[in-house]
């Protein structure tokens, strides 16, 4: 497999600069790792998404066809009586939510599903902003790219 041109260019620069450049490149990598360790800032974003999605439950809404089937299957799995003949295709990830949600009863489980699904959608918008800002490199251009990506996903 052939290496991309940018990777070959970086390798040539490293070879031409000598051993001092490796320590400098290593310190840059360490700085990036340190930036990644500061990702504890994701907890406020996650909590904000959960709170905002909780407020959206004030408007009247219900899950659509597929989530209703998943909610029923979660209840049926909990009662050890799963029947998948009357629903959409099987999705294992929703079961991690709908099985525990079925413990709260048939009236509360749909609202819990809406809460988590909407929080996931808001988190996707926040992550689109974060990724676009990081790719561009921060600054005003990064903020503009992040807002554009978030609006495009929203």
Short mmCIF file of C-alpha atoms in Angstrom, two decimals:
data_model
loop_
_atom_site.label_atom_id
_atom_site.label_comp_id
_atom_site.label_asym_id
_atom_site.label_seq_id
_atom_site.Cartn_x
_atom_site.Cartn_y
_atom_site.Cartn_z
CA UNK A 1 0.00 0.00 0.00
CA UNK A 2 1.30 3.41 -0.92
CA UNK A 3 1.64 6.19 1.67
CA UNK A 4 -0.21 9.47 1.08
CA UNK A 5 1.81 12.42 -0.21
CA UNK A 6 1.35 14.43 2.99
CA UNK A 7 2.72 11.58 5.08
CA UNK A 8 5.75 11.21 2.81
CA UNK A 9 6.38 14.96 3.02
CA UNK A 10 6.32 14.80 6.83
CA UNK A 11 8.76 11.89 6.85
CA UNK A 12 11.16 13.77 4.55
CA UNK A 13 10.99 16.83 6.81
CA UNK A 14 11.79 14.69 9.85
CA UNK A 15 14.77 13.09 8.14
CA UNK A 16 16.10 16.44 6.92
CA UNK A 17 15.74 18.15 10.31
CA UNK A 18 17.66 15.53 12.25
CA UNK A 19 17.21 14.18 15.78
CA UNK A 20 16.30 17.56 17.36
CA UNK A 21 13.06 17.69 15.39
CA UNK A 22 11.90 14.41 16.89
CA UNK A 23 11.93 15.84 20.40
CA UNK A 24 10.12 18.94 19.16
CA UNK A 25 7.52 16.79 17.39
CA UNK A 26 7.21 14.67 20.51
CA UNK A 27 6.50 17.73 22.63
CA UNK A 28 3.78 18.75 20.17
CA UNK A 29 2.26 15.29 20.42
CA UNK A 30 2.38 15.55 24.21
CA UNK A 31 0.57 18.85 24.05
CA UNK A 32 -2.13 17.32 21.91
CA UNK A 33 -2.47 14.43 24.33
CA UNK A 34 -2.81 16.94 27.13
CA UNK A 35 -5.55 18.69 25.19
CA UNK A 36 -7.36 15.40 24.80
CA UNK A 37 -7.06 14.74 28.53
CA UNK A 38 -8.93 17.98 29.12
CA UNK A 39 -12.02 16.37 27.59
CA UNK A 40 -13.63 16.41 31.01
CA UNK A 41 -15.44 19.40 29.55
CA UNK A 42 -17.77 16.94 27.83
CA UNK A 43 -19.70 16.29 31.04
CA UNK A 44 -21.32 19.76 31.06
CA UNK A 45 -22.23 19.32 27.39
CA UNK A 46 -23.78 15.92 28.10
CA UNK A 47 -25.69 17.23 31.10
CA UNK A 48 -26.84 20.26 29.10
CA UNK A 49 -28.16 17.99 26.35
CA UNK A 50 -30.03 15.89 28.92
CA UNK A 51 -31.56 19.00 30.52
CA UNK A 52 -32.55 20.56 27.18
CA UNK A 53 -34.09 17.32 25.98
CA UNK A 54 -35.98 17.11 29.27
CA UNK A 55 -37.54 20.49 28.54
CA UNK A 56 -38.70 19.26 25.13
CA UNK A 57 -40.94 16.75 26.91
CA UNK A 58 -43.19 19.66 27.90
CA UNK A 59 -44.61 19.56 24.35
CA UNK A 60 -46.97 16.75 23.53
CA UNK A 61 -45.27 14.04 21.48
CA UNK A 62 -45.03 10.28 21.20
CA UNK A 63 -42.45 7.89 19.79
CA UNK A 64 -42.87 6.78 16.19
CA UNK A 65 -43.41 3.24 14.91
CA UNK A 66 -39.91 1.78 15.37
CA UNK A 67 -39.34 3.13 18.91
CA UNK A 68 -42.76 1.85 19.98
CA UNK A 69 -41.79 -1.64 18.85
CA UNK A 70 -38.44 -1.35 20.67
CA UNK A 71 -40.20 -0.21 23.84
CA UNK A 72 -42.56 -3.20 23.63
CA UNK A 73 -39.66 -5.56 22.97
CA UNK A 74 -37.81 -4.16 25.99
CA UNK A 75 -40.83 -4.95 28.16
CA UNK A 76 -41.18 -8.40 26.58
CA UNK A 77 -37.49 -9.19 27.14
CA UNK A 78 -37.84 -8.22 30.79
CA UNK A 79 -40.82 -10.59 31.10
CA UNK A 80 -38.91 -13.31 29.15
CA UNK A 81 -41.57 -13.37 26.42
CA UNK A 82 -40.00 -11.82 23.29
CA UNK A 83 -42.06 -11.89 20.08
CA UNK A 84 -40.54 -9.99 17.14
CA UNK A 85 -43.11 -10.83 14.48
CA UNK A 86 -45.03 -7.55 14.62
CA UNK A 87 -42.28 -4.96 14.45
CA UNK A 88 -39.38 -3.53 12.46
CA UNK A 89 -35.91 -4.98 12.19
CA UNK A 90 -34.08 -5.86 15.38
CA UNK A 91 -31.76 -3.17 16.72
CA UNK A 92 -29.66 -4.23 19.72
CA UNK A 93 -28.59 -0.74 20.91
CA UNK A 94 -32.11 0.46 21.83
CA UNK A 95 -32.47 -2.60 24.02
CA UNK A 96 -29.81 -1.19 26.37
CA UNK A 97 -32.28 1.60 27.07
CA UNK A 98 -35.72 0.08 26.61
CA UNK A 99 -35.18 -2.88 28.94
CA UNK A 100 -34.34 -0.65 31.95
CA UNK A 101 -37.04 1.83 30.89
CA UNK A 102 -39.65 -0.93 31.02
CA UNK A 103 -39.09 -1.10 34.79
CA UNK A 104 -40.79 2.30 35.07
CA UNK A 105 -44.03 1.08 33.52
CA UNK A 106 -45.86 1.45 30.24
CA UNK A 107 -46.74 5.10 30.82
CA UNK A 108 -43.24 6.41 31.60
CA UNK A 109 -41.11 4.28 29.23
CA UNK A 110 -42.06 6.19 26.03
CA UNK A 111 -41.16 9.51 27.67
CA UNK A 112 -37.83 8.14 28.85
CA UNK A 113 -37.16 6.98 25.30
CA UNK A 114 -37.98 10.42 23.89
CA UNK A 115 -35.76 12.03 26.52
CA UNK A 116 -32.71 9.90 25.68
CA UNK A 117 -33.26 9.99 21.90
CA UNK A 118 -33.52 13.77 21.87
CA UNK A 119 -30.50 14.11 24.15
CA UNK A 120 -28.56 11.94 21.68
CA UNK A 121 -29.62 14.18 18.81
CA UNK A 122 -28.53 17.31 20.70
CA UNK A 123 -25.25 15.65 21.61
CA UNK A 124 -24.66 14.85 17.93
CA UNK A 125 -25.13 18.55 17.10
CA UNK A 126 -22.68 19.53 19.86
CA UNK A 127 -20.13 16.99 18.64
CA UNK A 128 -20.47 18.21 15.04
CA UNK A 129 -19.61 21.71 16.29
CA UNK A 130 -16.67 20.41 18.30
CA UNK A 131 -15.23 18.31 15.48
CA UNK A 132 -15.54 21.04 12.84
CA UNK A 133 -13.93 23.57 15.18
CA UNK A 134 -11.08 21.17 15.94
CA UNK A 135 -10.51 20.31 12.26
CA UNK A 136 -10.28 23.97 11.25
CA UNK A 137 -7.94 24.68 14.14
CA UNK A 138 -9.86 26.97 16.46
CA UNK A 139 -10.09 30.74 16.35
CA UNK A 140 -12.91 32.59 14.61
CA UNK A 141 -12.72 30.33 11.58
CA UNK A 142 -13.11 27.33 13.84
CA UNK A 143 -16.15 28.82 15.55
CA UNK A 144 -17.70 29.62 12.16
CA UNK A 145 -17.02 26.09 10.93
CA UNK A 146 -18.43 24.62 14.12
CA UNK A 147 -21.62 26.67 13.93
CA UNK A 148 -22.02 25.79 10.25
CA UNK A 149 -21.59 22.07 10.98
CA UNK A 150 -23.99 22.19 13.93
CA UNK A 151 -26.63 24.05 11.90
CA UNK A 152 -26.21 21.63 9.00
CA UNK A 153 -26.82 18.67 11.29
CA UNK A 154 -29.64 20.36 13.19
#
